[in-house]
Amino acid sequence: MTQFDFNKTTSREGTYSVQYDGTEALFGAKGLEPFWIADMDIETPEAVRDAIKNRLDNGIFGYTMWQNERFYEPVKHWWKTRFNISLNDEDIHYAASVLYTVGEVMRQKTNEGDGVILTTPSYNSFPNLIKGNDRKRVETPLLYNEEKKEYYLNTEEFRSLCSREDVTLYIHCNPHNPTGKVWSKEELLEIKNICQENGVYLISDEIHMDFVRPKEDFVSMVSLLEDDDPVLVTTGLGKSFNLASIPHSYYITKDKKITADINTAMGSRYNVNTASSLALAALEAAYTECGEWVDQLNEHIEGNFKLISDYIDEHLADYLSFDIPKSTYLGWISFEKSGLDAQEVHKALVEVGGIAVSPGKLYLDDENNHFRINVASGRTRIEDGLERIRKTFEHLSK
Ligand SMILES: Cc1ncc(COP(=O)(O)O)c(C=O)c1O
């Protein structure tokens, strides 16, 4: 069996990557080592790159259709072999991006001023979309079970928010960015039922679905869908195969009305209804040839998380607490026990450690005492990041 090398260093110089070239503007300092935005310092698998090259060799990149078996079959194959879910062609739809889809469902299913529920901490683009579409953010903070070391929904509060007249949409994130929570079937069923009982539309953003460890623990909202359910699941290959700059995504729903409305919007309002030919080539190869690559990538990420956890235990136990997440390549690290002021910590991470990690505040972290670190890199980079974090906290504790 091929052993893939996830420790290879590939320069991103000249690629205008947001991770590297966008850091100075965002963090206000030069030369920081970036671990913030969610893409990988790991190359897309060779089979996917070969498929893109083959497509390039054709030389013509005109408007492209996705409604054919070379789109449906790989998607169905992936969902069947990874998650044991059988999909029907008519429930799968290509779309420009996951966030485009979330925004479009919001515009279709809510009115200006309506309340949209988010569990907090929340992926930062959700509040941005709510604000940008003149809707109102309605937050329900996730609770934390110290014993199980797990976040969970405050079901009573969620039910009460859903029952409000002005609340019409809930954006669910599974697996959850930034905490890495993987939702159980019971939790999903309860959420779906509460939404349905209260006429609240449900979007499930499952873009991190391929990073559940072990993969058998992932329960997709798709597995609970029945005909005409007011639920839409959106996902893509951007995270799993590091393809964020090749526009694509797809959504799965049994709600024929929302499908028709999104198709109308993509076709006649925005004119984004054809597919990226390179994305389709990538999808076909990724979903038919790269299951083993994803499995090994998850082992590598688990190894990086273990490294971080051991390092914290050994050197930073007075300041940081960290639970290895069951999913994603994003670590959610708490500095609550350090007793340090959040602003001071974030300033020192930049000015003393020379490291760019995302502050908890960005994710509406209630207590603002976390940072999020992207661990999808080779091991040496992670070690370097850890030394920077150690330098920061040792400086602050003086
Ligand atoms: C939960 C979640 N949804 C969506 C996205 C972005 O998806 P897209 O680039 O397809 O809009 C991200 C990227 O970090 C994410 O973490």
Short mmCIF file of C-alpha atoms and ligand atoms in Angstrom, two decimals:
data_model
loop_
_atom_site.label_atom_id
_atom_site.label_comp_id
_atom_site.label_asym_id
_atom_site.label_seq_id
_atom_site.Cartn_x
_atom_site.Cartn_y
_atom_site.Cartn_z
CA MET A 1 0.00 0.00 0.00
CA THR A 2 1.28 3.47 -0.85
CA GLN A 3 2.44 5.42 2.18
CA PHE A 4 1.73 9.11 1.64
CA ASP A 5 4.16 11.73 2.94
CA PHE A 6 2.40 14.56 4.76
CA ASN A 7 5.64 16.03 6.10
CA LYS A 8 6.87 17.32 2.74
CA THR A 9 7.37 21.08 2.67
CA THR A 10 5.92 22.87 -0.35
CA SER A 11 6.53 26.59 -0.78
CA ARG A 12 3.45 28.70 -1.31
CA GLU A 13 5.51 31.66 -2.42
CA GLY A 14 4.03 33.38 -5.45
CA THR A 15 0.65 31.65 -5.04
CA TYR A 16 -0.89 34.64 -3.20
CA SER A 17 -2.21 32.35 -0.51
CA VAL A 18 -4.36 34.04 2.09
CA GLN A 19 -2.63 31.94 4.78
CA TYR A 20 0.77 33.53 4.04
CA ASP A 21 0.25 36.66 1.97
CA GLY A 22 -2.82 37.81 3.88
CA THR A 23 -1.37 37.46 7.38
CA GLU A 24 0.48 40.76 7.69
CA ALA A 25 -2.61 42.82 6.84
CA LEU A 26 -4.78 40.89 9.27
CA PHE A 27 -2.41 40.62 12.23
CA GLY A 28 -0.52 43.89 11.70
CA ALA A 29 2.98 42.40 11.86
CA LYS A 30 5.53 41.05 9.41
CA GLY A 31 7.06 37.57 9.29
CA LEU A 32 4.50 35.71 11.40
CA GLU A 33 4.20 31.95 11.08
CA PRO A 34 0.52 31.46 10.13
CA PHE A 35 -1.78 28.79 11.57
CA TRP A 36 -5.10 30.57 11.22
CA ILE A 37 -7.18 30.15 8.04
CA ALA A 38 -8.50 26.63 7.38
CA ASP A 39 -6.52 25.33 4.43
CA MET A 40 -3.67 22.85 4.47
CA ASP A 41 0.09 23.06 4.06
CA ILE A 42 -0.29 19.63 2.52
CA GLU A 43 -0.44 18.97 -1.20
CA THR A 44 -3.60 17.76 -2.88
CA PRO A 45 -3.22 14.02 -3.67
CA GLU A 46 -1.37 13.17 -6.84
CA ALA A 47 -4.38 11.36 -8.35
CA VAL A 48 -6.38 14.60 -8.14
CA ARG A 49 -3.56 16.70 -9.57
CA ASP A 50 -3.20 14.20 -12.45
CA ALA A 51 -6.92 14.42 -13.16
CA ILE A 52 -6.71 18.23 -13.27
CA LYS A 53 -3.66 18.02 -15.58
CA ASN A 54 -5.51 15.61 -17.90
CA ARG A 55 -8.42 17.99 -18.04
CA LEU A 56 -6.02 20.88 -18.75
CA ASP A 57 -4.55 18.94 -21.65
CA ASN A 58 -7.90 19.08 -23.42
CA GLY A 59 -7.30 22.81 -23.79
CA ILE A 60 -10.93 24.00 -23.81
CA PHE A 61 -12.59 25.24 -20.63
CA GLY A 62 -15.95 26.47 -21.83
CA TYR A 63 -19.21 26.45 -19.85
CA THR A 64 -19.56 23.05 -18.27
CA MET A 65 -22.50 20.95 -17.10
CA TRP A 66 -22.46 18.94 -13.90
CA GLN A 67 -25.77 17.07 -14.45
CA ASN A 68 -24.18 13.82 -15.61
CA GLU A 69 -22.91 10.50 -14.27
CA ARG A 70 -19.31 11.69 -13.89
CA PHE A 71 -20.58 14.02 -11.16
CA TYR A 72 -23.29 11.86 -9.57
CA GLU A 73 -21.47 8.52 -9.53
CA PRO A 74 -18.31 9.66 -7.68
CA VAL A 75 -20.42 11.55 -5.10
CA LYS A 76 -22.62 8.50 -4.55
CA HIS A 77 -19.56 6.23 -4.37
CA TRP A 78 -17.93 8.42 -1.72
CA TRP A 79 -21.02 8.63 0.49
CA LYS A 80 -21.66 4.89 0.20
CA THR A 81 -18.09 3.76 0.86
CA ARG A 82 -17.25 6.35 3.54
CA PHE A 83 -20.55 6.82 5.37
CA ASN A 84 -22.70 3.90 4.17
CA ILE A 85 -25.32 6.33 2.84
CA SER A 86 -27.07 5.69 -0.49
CA LEU A 87 -27.87 8.87 -2.36
CA ASN A 88 -30.24 9.51 -5.27
CA ASP A 89 -29.08 11.60 -8.22
CA GLU A 90 -32.02 13.97 -7.90
CA ASP A 91 -31.05 14.92 -4.33
CA ILE A 92 -27.47 16.02 -5.21
CA HIS A 93 -26.78 19.48 -6.66
CA TYR A 94 -23.60 21.33 -7.57
CA ALA A 95 -23.23 24.90 -6.24
CA ALA A 96 -20.62 27.65 -6.37
CA SER A 97 -19.43 27.31 -2.75
CA VAL A 98 -20.62 26.18 0.66
CA LEU A 99 -20.97 29.75 1.90
CA TYR A 100 -22.77 30.79 -1.28
CA THR A 101 -25.26 28.00 -0.55
CA VAL A 102 -25.68 28.99 3.11
CA GLY A 103 -26.26 32.61 2.05
CA GLU A 104 -28.70 31.64 -0.68
CA VAL A 105 -30.77 29.42 1.61
CA MET A 106 -30.84 32.32 4.08
CA ARG A 107 -32.12 34.67 1.38
CA GLN A 108 -34.69 32.12 0.21
CA LYS A 109 -35.99 31.01 3.58
CA THR A 110 -35.87 34.14 5.74
CA ASN A 111 -36.79 37.79 5.47
CA GLU A 112 -34.66 40.80 6.31
CA GLY A 113 -34.60 41.27 10.07
CA ASP A 114 -35.38 37.60 10.82
CA GLY A 115 -33.43 35.77 13.48
CA VAL A 116 -30.89 33.09 12.47
CA ILE A 117 -29.64 30.76 15.20
CA LEU A 118 -25.96 29.93 15.63
CA THR A 119 -24.40 27.73 18.26
CA THR A 120 -21.42 29.57 19.73
CA PRO A 121 -18.51 29.42 19.46
CA SER A 122 -19.31 29.60 15.77
CA TYR A 123 -17.38 29.54 12.51
CA ASN A 124 -16.85 33.26 11.85
CA SER A 125 -18.30 33.42 8.34
CA PHE A 126 -21.79 32.54 9.59
CA PRO A 127 -22.24 35.76 11.61
CA ASN A 128 -20.72 37.66 8.67
CA LEU A 129 -23.32 36.21 6.28
CA ILE A 130 -26.14 36.98 8.70
CA LYS A 131 -24.99 40.58 9.03
CA GLY A 132 -24.28 40.97 5.31
CA ASN A 133 -27.80 39.77 4.49
CA ASP A 134 -29.42 42.07 7.06
CA ARG A 135 -30.64 39.24 9.24
CA LYS A 136 -30.29 39.07 13.01
CA ARG A 137 -27.88 36.82 14.85
CA VAL A 138 -29.46 34.70 17.59
CA GLU A 139 -26.87 32.87 19.67
CA THR A 140 -27.08 29.77 21.78
CA PRO A 141 -23.76 29.07 23.54
CA LEU A 142 -22.74 25.40 23.53
CA LEU A 143 -22.29 24.02 27.05
CA TYR A 144 -19.22 22.06 28.07
CA ASN A 145 -19.31 18.73 29.87
CA GLU A 146 -16.09 18.61 31.95
CA GLU A 147 -16.32 14.86 32.53
CA LYS A 148 -16.91 13.83 28.92
CA LYS A 149 -14.75 16.71 27.67
CA GLU A 150 -17.45 17.47 25.14
CA TYR A 151 -19.52 20.42 24.03
CA TYR A 152 -23.27 19.96 23.86
CA LEU A 153 -26.36 21.91 22.92
CA ASN A 154 -28.50 23.61 25.55
CA THR A 155 -31.62 21.92 24.18
CA GLU A 156 -34.12 23.87 26.26
CA GLU A 157 -32.65 27.21 25.22
CA PHE A 158 -32.50 26.03 21.60
CA ARG A 159 -36.15 24.96 21.71
CA SER A 160 -37.18 28.28 23.20
CA LEU A 161 -35.23 30.26 20.55
CA CYS A 162 -36.77 28.15 17.76
CA SER A 163 -40.24 28.90 19.09
CA ARG A 164 -39.73 32.65 18.67
CA GLU A 165 -41.82 34.23 15.89
CA ASP A 166 -38.84 36.09 14.44
CA VAL A 167 -36.55 33.03 14.25
CA THR A 168 -36.71 31.23 10.89
CA LEU A 169 -33.36 29.51 10.29
CA TYR A 170 -30.74 27.50 12.14
CA ILE A 171 -27.24 27.00 10.71
CA HIS A 172 -25.87 23.75 12.07
CA CYS A 173 -22.18 22.91 11.69
CA ASN A 174 -21.26 19.20 11.71
CA PRO A 175 -18.47 18.46 12.46
CA HIS A 176 -18.33 21.69 14.37
CA ASN A 177 -15.83 24.42 13.58
CA PRO A 178 -14.09 25.53 15.82
CA THR A 179 -14.67 23.00 18.64
CA GLY A 180 -14.36 19.79 16.58
CA LYS A 181 -17.56 18.41 18.09
CA VAL A 182 -19.05 15.46 16.21
CA TRP A 183 -22.82 15.34 16.71
CA SER A 184 -24.53 12.06 17.59
CA LYS A 185 -27.56 10.65 15.79
CA GLU A 186 -29.73 11.36 18.87
CA GLU A 187 -28.59 14.99 18.97
CA LEU A 188 -29.22 15.42 15.26
CA LEU A 189 -32.68 13.89 15.47
CA GLU A 190 -33.61 16.15 18.36
CA ILE A 191 -32.34 19.25 16.54
CA LYS A 192 -34.16 18.29 13.36
CA ASN A 193 -37.40 17.64 15.25
CA ILE A 194 -37.24 20.90 17.21
CA CYS A 195 -36.61 22.87 14.01
CA GLN A 196 -39.43 21.12 12.18
CA GLU A 197 -41.93 21.54 15.04
CA ASN A 198 -41.22 25.25 15.07
CA GLY A 199 -41.07 25.94 11.33
CA VAL A 200 -37.34 26.77 11.47
CA TYR A 201 -35.43 25.87 8.33
CA LEU A 202 -32.32 23.76 8.93
CA ILE A 203 -29.01 24.02 7.06
CA SER A 204 -26.32 21.54 7.99
CA ASP A 205 -22.82 22.61 6.92
CA GLU A 206 -20.80 19.39 6.70
CA ILE A 207 -17.68 20.65 4.92
CA HIS A 208 -15.42 19.03 7.58
CA MET A 209 -17.13 15.61 7.21
CA ASP A 210 -14.00 13.78 5.98
CA PHE A 211 -12.06 14.64 9.13
CA VAL A 212 -14.01 12.60 11.67
CA ARG A 213 -11.77 10.17 13.53
CA PRO A 214 -12.72 7.32 13.28
CA LYS A 215 -14.73 8.02 10.13
CA GLU A 216 -17.45 5.56 11.26
CA ASP A 217 -18.39 8.07 13.99
CA PHE A 218 -19.65 10.62 11.50
CA VAL A 219 -23.44 10.83 11.28
CA SER A 220 -24.60 13.06 8.47
CA MET A 221 -27.91 14.87 8.64
CA VAL A 222 -28.39 13.30 5.19
CA SER A 223 -29.01 9.93 6.87
CA LEU A 224 -32.10 11.40 8.57
CA LEU A 225 -33.66 13.03 5.52
CA GLU A 226 -37.20 12.19 4.48
CA ASP A 227 -39.13 13.42 1.46
CA ASP A 228 -39.67 17.18 1.44
CA ASP A 229 -37.97 17.75 4.82
CA PRO A 230 -37.14 21.46 5.23
CA VAL A 231 -33.45 20.62 5.56
CA LEU A 232 -30.46 21.17 3.30
CA VAL A 233 -26.95 19.71 3.75
CA THR A 234 -24.06 21.56 2.14
CA THR A 235 -20.52 20.28 1.71
CA GLY A 236 -17.60 20.10 -0.71
CA LEU A 237 -14.00 18.98 -1.24
CA GLY A 238 -12.32 22.26 -0.30
CA LYS A 239 -11.16 21.11 3.14
CA SER A 240 -10.69 17.39 2.47
CA PHE A 241 -8.48 17.76 -0.60
CA ASN A 242 -7.18 21.31 -0.11
CA LEU A 243 -9.10 22.68 -3.10
CA ALA A 244 -10.51 25.89 -1.61
CA SER A 245 -9.40 28.03 -4.57
CA ILE A 246 -11.09 25.82 -7.17
CA PRO A 247 -14.71 26.94 -6.83
CA HIS A 248 -17.18 24.15 -6.20
CA SER A 249 -19.41 22.60 -3.61
CA TYR A 250 -22.56 20.53 -3.61
CA TYR A 251 -25.64 20.23 -1.52
CA ILE A 252 -27.98 17.36 -0.71
CA THR A 253 -31.64 17.85 0.03
CA LYS A 254 -35.03 16.21 -0.40
CA ASP A 255 -36.71 19.61 -0.37
CA LYS A 256 -37.73 20.06 -4.02
CA LYS A 257 -38.92 23.61 -3.48
CA ILE A 258 -35.55 24.89 -2.19
CA THR A 259 -33.79 23.06 -5.04
CA ALA A 260 -35.99 24.78 -7.61
CA ASP A 261 -35.54 28.17 -5.92
CA ILE A 262 -31.74 27.84 -5.69
CA ASN A 263 -31.59 26.71 -9.32
CA THR A 264 -33.63 29.75 -10.36
CA ALA A 265 -31.36 32.06 -8.35
CA MET A 266 -28.18 30.49 -9.74
CA GLY A 267 -29.54 30.51 -13.25
CA SER A 268 -31.19 33.89 -13.56
CA ARG A 269 -30.24 36.08 -10.61
CA TYR A 270 -26.50 35.43 -10.32
CA ASN A 271 -25.69 33.37 -13.39
CA VAL A 272 -23.43 30.94 -11.55
CA ASN A 273 -25.15 27.77 -12.70
CA THR A 274 -22.38 26.09 -14.65
CA ALA A 275 -19.58 24.16 -13.01
CA SER A 276 -15.81 24.57 -12.80
CA SER A 277 -14.40 22.01 -15.23
CA LEU A 278 -11.30 21.63 -13.07
CA ALA A 279 -13.40 21.08 -9.94
CA LEU A 280 -15.37 18.32 -11.67
CA ALA A 281 -12.16 16.59 -12.76
CA ALA A 282 -10.84 16.87 -9.21
CA LEU A 283 -14.05 15.57 -7.67
CA GLU A 284 -14.14 12.49 -9.87
CA ALA A 285 -10.57 11.47 -8.99
CA ALA A 286 -10.82 12.41 -5.31
CA TYR A 287 -14.05 10.55 -4.70
CA THR A 288 -13.10 7.40 -6.59
CA GLU A 289 -9.35 7.07 -5.89
CA CYS A 290 -8.44 8.88 -2.68
CA GLY A 291 -10.15 7.18 0.28
CA GLU A 292 -6.87 5.70 1.51
CA TRP A 293 -5.16 9.11 1.20
CA VAL A 294 -7.84 10.69 3.42
CA ASP A 295 -7.48 7.87 5.97
CA GLN A 296 -3.72 8.36 6.17
CA LEU A 297 -4.14 12.14 6.32
CA ASN A 298 -6.38 11.71 9.35
CA GLU A 299 -3.73 9.53 11.01
CA HIS A 300 -1.19 12.29 10.38
CA ILE A 301 -3.52 14.94 11.84
CA GLU A 302 -4.21 12.75 14.87
CA GLY A 303 -0.42 12.47 15.31
CA ASN A 304 -0.08 16.26 15.18
CA PHE A 305 -2.82 16.67 17.78
CA LYS A 306 -1.11 14.09 20.01
CA LEU A 307 2.13 16.02 19.67
CA ILE A 308 0.37 19.23 20.72
CA SER A 309 -1.37 17.55 23.62
CA ASP A 310 1.88 15.96 24.91
CA TYR A 311 3.77 19.23 24.49
CA ILE A 312 1.14 21.14 26.44
CA ASP A 313 1.21 18.53 29.22
CA GLU A 314 4.97 18.75 29.41
CA HIS A 315 5.62 22.46 29.00
CA LEU A 316 2.44 24.51 29.15
CA ALA A 317 0.17 22.73 31.60
CA ASP A 318 0.02 25.82 33.87
CA TYR A 319 -1.43 27.93 31.08
CA LEU A 320 -3.25 25.82 28.51
CA SER A 321 -5.84 23.06 28.36
CA PHE A 322 -6.50 21.10 25.24
CA ASP A 323 -8.68 18.11 24.32
CA ILE A 324 -7.75 16.34 21.10
CA PRO A 325 -10.80 16.94 18.89
CA LYS A 326 -12.67 14.03 17.31
CA SER A 327 -12.74 15.85 14.00
CA THR A 328 -11.38 18.66 11.79
CA TYR A 329 -7.75 19.79 11.61
CA LEU A 330 -8.43 22.70 13.93
CA GLY A 331 -7.31 22.71 17.55
CA TRP A 332 -9.38 24.75 20.02
CA ILE A 333 -7.02 25.58 22.85
CA SER A 334 -8.07 27.23 26.10
CA PHE A 335 -5.84 29.58 28.10
CA GLU A 336 -8.45 30.09 30.80
CA LYS A 337 -6.30 28.52 33.51
CA SER A 338 -3.46 30.97 32.83
CA GLY A 339 -5.72 33.72 34.21
CA LEU A 340 -4.22 36.01 31.57
CA ASP A 341 -6.12 38.73 29.80
CA ALA A 342 -7.21 37.70 26.28
CA GLN A 343 -6.01 40.87 24.62
CA GLU A 344 -2.62 40.53 26.27
CA VAL A 345 -2.34 36.88 25.14
CA HIS A 346 -3.20 37.64 21.54
CA LYS A 347 -0.84 40.61 21.40
CA ALA A 348 1.99 38.49 22.81
CA LEU A 349 1.32 35.58 20.46
CA VAL A 350 1.96 38.01 17.60
CA GLU A 351 4.67 40.21 19.10
CA VAL A 352 6.60 37.69 21.20
CA GLY A 353 5.81 34.32 19.62
CA GLY A 354 5.62 35.56 16.04
CA ILE A 355 2.67 33.25 15.43
CA ALA A 356 -0.71 33.95 13.81
CA VAL A 357 -3.51 31.88 15.35
CA SER A 358 -7.19 32.85 15.38
CA PRO A 359 -8.48 34.55 18.54
CA GLY A 360 -11.54 32.98 20.20
CA LYS A 361 -13.39 36.29 19.96
CA LEU A 362 -13.60 35.84 16.19
CA TYR A 363 -15.80 32.79 16.83
CA LEU A 364 -18.04 34.53 19.36
CA ASP A 365 -16.30 32.56 22.11
CA ASP A 366 -18.30 33.57 25.16
CA GLU A 367 -15.40 33.83 27.56
CA ASN A 368 -12.89 34.83 24.89
CA ASN A 369 -10.21 32.56 26.34
CA HIS A 370 -9.38 30.26 23.43
CA PHE A 371 -7.42 30.34 20.23
CA ARG A 372 -7.83 28.15 17.16
CA ILE A 373 -4.79 26.55 15.56
CA ASN A 374 -4.67 24.82 12.18
CA VAL A 375 -2.62 21.61 12.41
CA ALA A 376 -2.79 20.48 8.77
CA SER A 377 0.97 20.76 8.20
CA GLY A 378 4.13 18.72 8.36
CA ARG A 379 5.33 17.83 11.85
CA THR A 380 8.29 20.25 11.87
CA ARG A 381 6.01 23.23 11.37
CA ILE A 382 3.82 22.10 14.25
CA GLU A 383 6.89 21.78 16.47
CA ASP A 384 7.95 25.28 15.47
CA GLY A 385 4.46 26.61 16.24
CA LEU A 386 4.53 24.99 19.67
CA GLU A 387 7.86 26.59 20.50
CA ARG A 388 6.40 29.96 19.54
CA ILE A 389 3.42 29.39 21.83
CA ARG A 390 5.71 28.31 24.67
CA LYS A 391 7.88 31.42 24.21
CA THR A 392 4.74 33.56 24.40
CA PHE A 393 3.39 32.11 27.65
CA GLU A 394 6.81 31.95 29.32
CA HIS A 395 7.21 35.64 28.51
CA LEU A 396 3.75 36.47 29.85
CA SER A 397 4.32 34.59 33.09
CA LYS A 398 7.50 36.52 33.96
C1 LIG B 1 -17.74 25.29 8.51
C2 LIG B 1 -17.24 25.89 7.24
N1 LIG B 1 -18.11 26.15 6.24
C3 LIG B 1 -17.71 26.69 5.07
C4 LIG B 1 -16.39 27.02 4.85
C5 LIG B 1 -15.99 27.64 3.55
O1 LIG B 1 -16.53 26.92 2.48
P1 LIG B 1 -16.49 27.51 0.99
O2 LIG B 1 -15.09 27.96 0.76
O3 LIG B 1 -16.92 26.36 0.11
O4 LIG B 1 -17.47 28.62 0.95
C6 LIG B 1 -15.44 26.80 5.89
C7 LIG B 1 -14.04 27.20 5.72
O5 LIG B 1 -13.28 27.31 6.68
C8 LIG B 1 -15.88 26.20 7.10
O6 LIG B 1 -15.03 25.94 8.10
#
